[in-house]
Short mmCIF file of C-alpha atoms in Angstrom, two decimals:
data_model
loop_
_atom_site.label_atom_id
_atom_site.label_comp_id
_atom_site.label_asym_id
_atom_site.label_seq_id
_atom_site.Cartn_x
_atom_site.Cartn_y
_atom_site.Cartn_z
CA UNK J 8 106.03 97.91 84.40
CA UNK J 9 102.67 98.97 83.65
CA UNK J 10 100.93 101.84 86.09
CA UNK J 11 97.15 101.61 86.71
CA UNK J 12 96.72 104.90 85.54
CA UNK J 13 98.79 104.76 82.23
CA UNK J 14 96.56 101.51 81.28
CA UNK J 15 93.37 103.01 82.14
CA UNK J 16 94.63 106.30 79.86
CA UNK J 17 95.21 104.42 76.87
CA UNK J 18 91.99 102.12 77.34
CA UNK J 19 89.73 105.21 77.37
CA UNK J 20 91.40 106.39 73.98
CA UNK J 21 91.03 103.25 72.75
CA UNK J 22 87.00 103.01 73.87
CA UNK J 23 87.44 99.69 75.00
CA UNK J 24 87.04 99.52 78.67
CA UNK J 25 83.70 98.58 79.46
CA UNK J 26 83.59 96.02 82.52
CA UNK J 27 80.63 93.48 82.69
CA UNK J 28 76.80 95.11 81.38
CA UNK J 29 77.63 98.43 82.75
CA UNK J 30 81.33 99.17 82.50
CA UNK J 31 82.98 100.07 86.29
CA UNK J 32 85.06 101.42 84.47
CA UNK J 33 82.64 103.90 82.61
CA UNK J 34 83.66 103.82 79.13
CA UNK J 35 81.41 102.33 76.53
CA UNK J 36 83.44 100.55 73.34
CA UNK J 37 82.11 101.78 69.88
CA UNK J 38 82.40 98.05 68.37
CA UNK J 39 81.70 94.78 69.93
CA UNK J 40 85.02 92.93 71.28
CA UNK J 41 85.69 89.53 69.90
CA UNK J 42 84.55 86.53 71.86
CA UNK J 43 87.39 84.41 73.04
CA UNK J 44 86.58 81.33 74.71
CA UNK J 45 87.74 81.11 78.58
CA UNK J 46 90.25 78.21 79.43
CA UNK J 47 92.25 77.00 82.47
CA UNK J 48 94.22 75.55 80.80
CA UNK J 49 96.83 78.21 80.29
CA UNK J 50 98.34 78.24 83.96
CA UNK J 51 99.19 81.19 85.66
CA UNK J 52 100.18 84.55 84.07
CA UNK J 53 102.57 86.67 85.77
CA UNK J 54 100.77 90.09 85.93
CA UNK J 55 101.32 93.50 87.47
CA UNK J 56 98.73 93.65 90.59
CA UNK J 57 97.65 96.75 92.75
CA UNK J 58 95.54 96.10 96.23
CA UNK J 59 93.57 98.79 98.40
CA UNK J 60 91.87 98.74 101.96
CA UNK J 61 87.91 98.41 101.71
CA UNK J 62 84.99 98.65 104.12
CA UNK J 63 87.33 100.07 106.95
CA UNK J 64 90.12 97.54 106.58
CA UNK J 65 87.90 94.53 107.11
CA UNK J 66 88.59 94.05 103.10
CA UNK J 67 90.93 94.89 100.26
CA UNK J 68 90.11 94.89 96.80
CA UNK J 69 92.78 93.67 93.89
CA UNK J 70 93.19 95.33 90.60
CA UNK J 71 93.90 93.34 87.66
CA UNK J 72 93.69 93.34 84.01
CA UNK J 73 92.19 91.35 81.80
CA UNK J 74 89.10 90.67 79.26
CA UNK J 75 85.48 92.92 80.56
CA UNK J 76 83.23 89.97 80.23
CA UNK J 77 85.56 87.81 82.29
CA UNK J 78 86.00 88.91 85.79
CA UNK J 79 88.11 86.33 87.95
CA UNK J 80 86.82 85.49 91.57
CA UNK J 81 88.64 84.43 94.91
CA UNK J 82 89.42 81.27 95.36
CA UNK J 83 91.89 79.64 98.11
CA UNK J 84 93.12 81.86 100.36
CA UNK J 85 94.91 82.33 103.70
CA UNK J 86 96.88 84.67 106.01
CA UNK J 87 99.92 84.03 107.94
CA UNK J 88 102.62 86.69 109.34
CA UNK J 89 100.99 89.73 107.65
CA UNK J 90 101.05 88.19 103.87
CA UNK J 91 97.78 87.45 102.04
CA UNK J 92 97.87 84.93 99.64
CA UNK J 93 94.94 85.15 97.32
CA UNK J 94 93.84 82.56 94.28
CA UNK J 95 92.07 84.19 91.39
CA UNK J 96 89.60 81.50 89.22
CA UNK J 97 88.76 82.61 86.10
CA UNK J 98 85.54 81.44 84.82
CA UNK J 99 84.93 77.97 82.77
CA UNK J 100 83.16 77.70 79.64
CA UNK J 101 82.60 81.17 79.38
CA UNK J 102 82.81 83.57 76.08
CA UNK J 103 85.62 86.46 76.77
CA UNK J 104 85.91 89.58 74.94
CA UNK J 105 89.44 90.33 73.51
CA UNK J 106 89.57 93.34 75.22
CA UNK J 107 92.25 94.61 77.97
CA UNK J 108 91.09 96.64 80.96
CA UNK J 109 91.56 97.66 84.28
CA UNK J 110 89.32 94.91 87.38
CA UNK J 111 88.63 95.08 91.04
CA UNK J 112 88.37 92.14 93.14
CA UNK J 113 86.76 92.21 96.32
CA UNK J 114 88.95 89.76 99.23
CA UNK J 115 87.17 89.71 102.42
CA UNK J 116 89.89 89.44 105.16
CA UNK J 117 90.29 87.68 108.21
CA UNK J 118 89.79 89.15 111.71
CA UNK J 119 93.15 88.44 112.40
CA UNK J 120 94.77 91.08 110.00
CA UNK J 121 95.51 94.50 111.21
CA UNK J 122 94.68 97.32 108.75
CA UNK J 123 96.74 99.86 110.70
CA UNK J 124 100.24 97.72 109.98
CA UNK J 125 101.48 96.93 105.86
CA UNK J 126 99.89 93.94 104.46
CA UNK J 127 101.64 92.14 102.02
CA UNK J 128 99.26 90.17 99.38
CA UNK J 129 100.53 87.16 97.16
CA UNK J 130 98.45 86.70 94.06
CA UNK J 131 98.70 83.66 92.88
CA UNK J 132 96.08 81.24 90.19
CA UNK J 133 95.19 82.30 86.87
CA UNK J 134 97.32 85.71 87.67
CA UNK J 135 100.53 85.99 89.80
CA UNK J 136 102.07 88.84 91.24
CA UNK J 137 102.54 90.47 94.51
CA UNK J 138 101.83 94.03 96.27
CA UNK J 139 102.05 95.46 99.18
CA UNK J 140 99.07 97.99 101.04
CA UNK J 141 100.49 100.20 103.53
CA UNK J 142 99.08 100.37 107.12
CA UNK J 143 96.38 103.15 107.18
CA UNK J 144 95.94 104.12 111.39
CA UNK J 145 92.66 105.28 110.74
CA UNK J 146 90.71 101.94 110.03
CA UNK J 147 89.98 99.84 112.64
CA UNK J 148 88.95 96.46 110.19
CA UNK J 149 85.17 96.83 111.71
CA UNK J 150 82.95 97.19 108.30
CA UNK J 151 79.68 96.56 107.97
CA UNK J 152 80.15 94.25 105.28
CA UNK J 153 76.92 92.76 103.71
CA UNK J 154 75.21 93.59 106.02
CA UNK J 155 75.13 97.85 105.79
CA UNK J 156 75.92 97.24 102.40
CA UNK J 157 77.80 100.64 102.71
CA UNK J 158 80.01 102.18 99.84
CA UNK J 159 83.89 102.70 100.60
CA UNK J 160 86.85 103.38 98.58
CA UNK J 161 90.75 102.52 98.87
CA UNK J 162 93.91 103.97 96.93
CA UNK J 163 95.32 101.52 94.56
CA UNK J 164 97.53 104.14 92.59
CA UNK J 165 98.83 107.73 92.47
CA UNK J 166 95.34 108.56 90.64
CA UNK J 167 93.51 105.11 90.98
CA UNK J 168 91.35 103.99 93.74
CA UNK J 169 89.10 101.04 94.01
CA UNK J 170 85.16 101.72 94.88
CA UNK J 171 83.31 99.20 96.72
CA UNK J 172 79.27 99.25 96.54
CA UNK J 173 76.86 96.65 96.80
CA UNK J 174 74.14 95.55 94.75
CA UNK J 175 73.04 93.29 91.80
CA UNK J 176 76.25 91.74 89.90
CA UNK J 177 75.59 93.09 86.61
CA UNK J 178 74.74 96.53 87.35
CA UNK J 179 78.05 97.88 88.87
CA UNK J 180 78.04 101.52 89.11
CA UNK J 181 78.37 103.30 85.80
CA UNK J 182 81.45 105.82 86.03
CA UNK J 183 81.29 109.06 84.18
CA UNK J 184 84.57 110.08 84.81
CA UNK J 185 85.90 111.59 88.60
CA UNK J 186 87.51 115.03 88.91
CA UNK J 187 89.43 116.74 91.79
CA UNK J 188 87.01 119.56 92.74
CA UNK J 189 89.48 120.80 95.67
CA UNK J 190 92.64 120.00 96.94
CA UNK J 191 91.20 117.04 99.31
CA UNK J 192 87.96 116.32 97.81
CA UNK J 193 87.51 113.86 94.40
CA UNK J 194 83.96 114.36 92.30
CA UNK J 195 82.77 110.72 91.44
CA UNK J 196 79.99 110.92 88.27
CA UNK J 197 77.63 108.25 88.14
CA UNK J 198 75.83 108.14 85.18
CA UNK J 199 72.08 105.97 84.60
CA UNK J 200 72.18 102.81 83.75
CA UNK J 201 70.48 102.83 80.59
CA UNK J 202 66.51 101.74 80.51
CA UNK J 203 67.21 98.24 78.73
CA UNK J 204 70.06 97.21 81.21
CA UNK J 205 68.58 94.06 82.53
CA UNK J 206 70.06 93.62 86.33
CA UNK J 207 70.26 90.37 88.12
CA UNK J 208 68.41 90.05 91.70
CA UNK J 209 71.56 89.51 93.72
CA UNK J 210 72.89 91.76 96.34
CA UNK J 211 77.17 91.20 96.34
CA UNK J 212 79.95 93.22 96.30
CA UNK J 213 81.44 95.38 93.17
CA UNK J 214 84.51 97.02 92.86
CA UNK J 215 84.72 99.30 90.42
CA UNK J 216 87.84 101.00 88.74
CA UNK J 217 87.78 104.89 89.00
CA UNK J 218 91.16 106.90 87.34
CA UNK J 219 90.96 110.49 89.12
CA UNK J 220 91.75 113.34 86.52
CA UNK J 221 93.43 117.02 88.36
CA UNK J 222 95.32 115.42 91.29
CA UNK J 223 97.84 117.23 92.61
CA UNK J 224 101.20 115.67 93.53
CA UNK J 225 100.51 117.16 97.86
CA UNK J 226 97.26 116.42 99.48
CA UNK J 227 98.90 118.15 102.38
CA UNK J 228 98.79 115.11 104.63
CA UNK J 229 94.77 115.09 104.68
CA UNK J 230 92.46 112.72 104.31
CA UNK J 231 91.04 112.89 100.43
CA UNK J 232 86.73 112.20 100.59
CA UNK J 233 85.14 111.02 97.20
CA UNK J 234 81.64 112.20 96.35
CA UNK J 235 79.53 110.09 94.83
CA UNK J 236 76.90 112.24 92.28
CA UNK J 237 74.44 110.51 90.87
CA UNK J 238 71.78 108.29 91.76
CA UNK J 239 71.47 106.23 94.44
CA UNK J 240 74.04 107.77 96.31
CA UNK J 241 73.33 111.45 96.39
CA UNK J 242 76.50 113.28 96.96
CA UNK J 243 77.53 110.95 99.50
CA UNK J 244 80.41 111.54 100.63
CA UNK J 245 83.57 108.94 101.32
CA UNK J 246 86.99 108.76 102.65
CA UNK J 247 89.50 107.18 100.25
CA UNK J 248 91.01 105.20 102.46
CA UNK J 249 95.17 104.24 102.39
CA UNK J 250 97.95 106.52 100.40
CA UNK J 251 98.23 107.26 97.07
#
C-alpha cells in the first residue's frame, strides 16, 4: 500500500510534482510532462485515498494521486449513518500530463455530520477507495466557508496534512517545503508566485499537499499549529486539525 508521505518522497526526487500553474505541492519539474489526453472512458480505478477535517469540521479534503494538470472535482455525493460517499469527475477533453503526484480535494459536508465522532468516506467515480477520519472534539463543523475565506489545515498522514486557502484556481499556494521548528509547531514556506504566472479572477477553494520534514513520532498529546511564512499570510498561524 502506498503512504502519502513515501509518494510525495520519491516525487520530489523525481522533480515531477508540480500541481496545476503553481504546484501545491511546491516542486517545479525540470522537463515538461507528456500530454495525455483525459478520458472517461476507463471506469473507476481502485486507488489508495487519505481524507482530513477542513474549515473546523464543516469540510474534509481527499488526497489522491494522479496527473498535475488534471485535478478531479466532486461530483454526487451523500451522507447517511456517518459514511460519506463522494464521486470524483475527472475532466473531459482535457490534455493530462503523464506525471504522478500527490491532490487535495475539497468536499463541503453536510450540517448533519458531526466532526467530533469518526467519519467514514467512500470514494467512489473515476477513483475508488475508502478511509476513515477520526473524530477530532475540538471542531465544532461551524467554518466560515466562502465567506471568511479563512486558511485551515487537517492531518491526512503521519507527516502529510492537507491546507485549505482560498483564492483564484490557478494560483494555489506555492510550497517551499514545511519544517518542524518545535515539538508542536510546523514552519509552512510559501514561496512567490513567479511575475509571469497569469491567475484566473475566481475566488474557490484549494487544497494543497504539504509533506512535513523533522516530525517526531510524540507530539505529547498537543495540538500541532502550522505557520504560514510568506506572503499573504504573514506568519499566520493554524491548528492542524485531526491526528496524525
Amino acid at each position: 500500500m502506498l503512504h502519502p508521505r513515501h509518494v510525495i518522497a520519491t516525487l520530489a526526487l523525481a522533480a515531477s510534482s508540480a500541481l496545476i500553474a503553481g504546484c501545491a505541492s511546491g516542486a517545479t519539474p525540470n522537463s515538461t510532462p507528456d500530454p495525455l489526453a483525459s478520458s472517461d472512458t476507463a471506469g473507476s480505478v481502485e486507488a489508495e485515498v487519505e481524507a482530513a477535517w477542513l474549515d473546523d469540521g464543516s469540510a474534509i479534503g481527499i488526497l489522491t494521486y494522479g496527473s498535475s494538470t488534471c485535478l478531479p472535482t466532486v461530483g454526487d455525493s451523500g451522507y447517511a449513518d456517518g459514511v460519506l460517499t463522494v464521486e470524483l469527475v475527472d475532466s473531459d477533453d482535457v490534455a493530462c500530463t503523464r506525471d504522478f503526484v500527490p491532490r487535495g480535494v475539497y468536499v463541503p459536508l453536510p450540517e448533519e455530520v458531526d466532526p467530533t465522532a469518526d467519519l467514514d468516506v467512500v470514494v467512489t467515480g473515476s477513483s475508488s477507495g475508502q478511509t476513515e477520519v477520526a473524530g477530532d472534539a475540538d471542531l465544532e463543523g461551524k467554518g466560515g466557508g466562502l465567506v471568511e475565506g479563512a486558511p485551515s489545515a487537517g492531518w491526512a498522514g503521519d507527516d502529510v496534512f492537507l491546507l485549505l486557502t482560498w483564492g483564484s484556481s490557478t494560483c494555489p499556494p506555492l510550497i517551499g517545503g514545511a519544517v518542524a521548528t518545535a515539538p508542536n509547531e510546523v514552519t509552512v514556506t510559501i514561496e512567490p508566485l513567479p511575475a509571469e504566472q497569469p491567475c484566473t479572477a475566481d475566488f474557490g477553494a484549494r487544497v494543497s499537499v504539504v509533506a512535513v520534514e523533522g516530525l517526531g513520532d510524540d507530539d505529547g498529546g498537543e495540538r500541532i499549529e502550522a505557520v504560514l511564512d510568506g506572503d499573504p499570510f504573514d506568519a499566520l498561524r493554524i491548528p492542524i486539525a485531526g491526528s496524525r
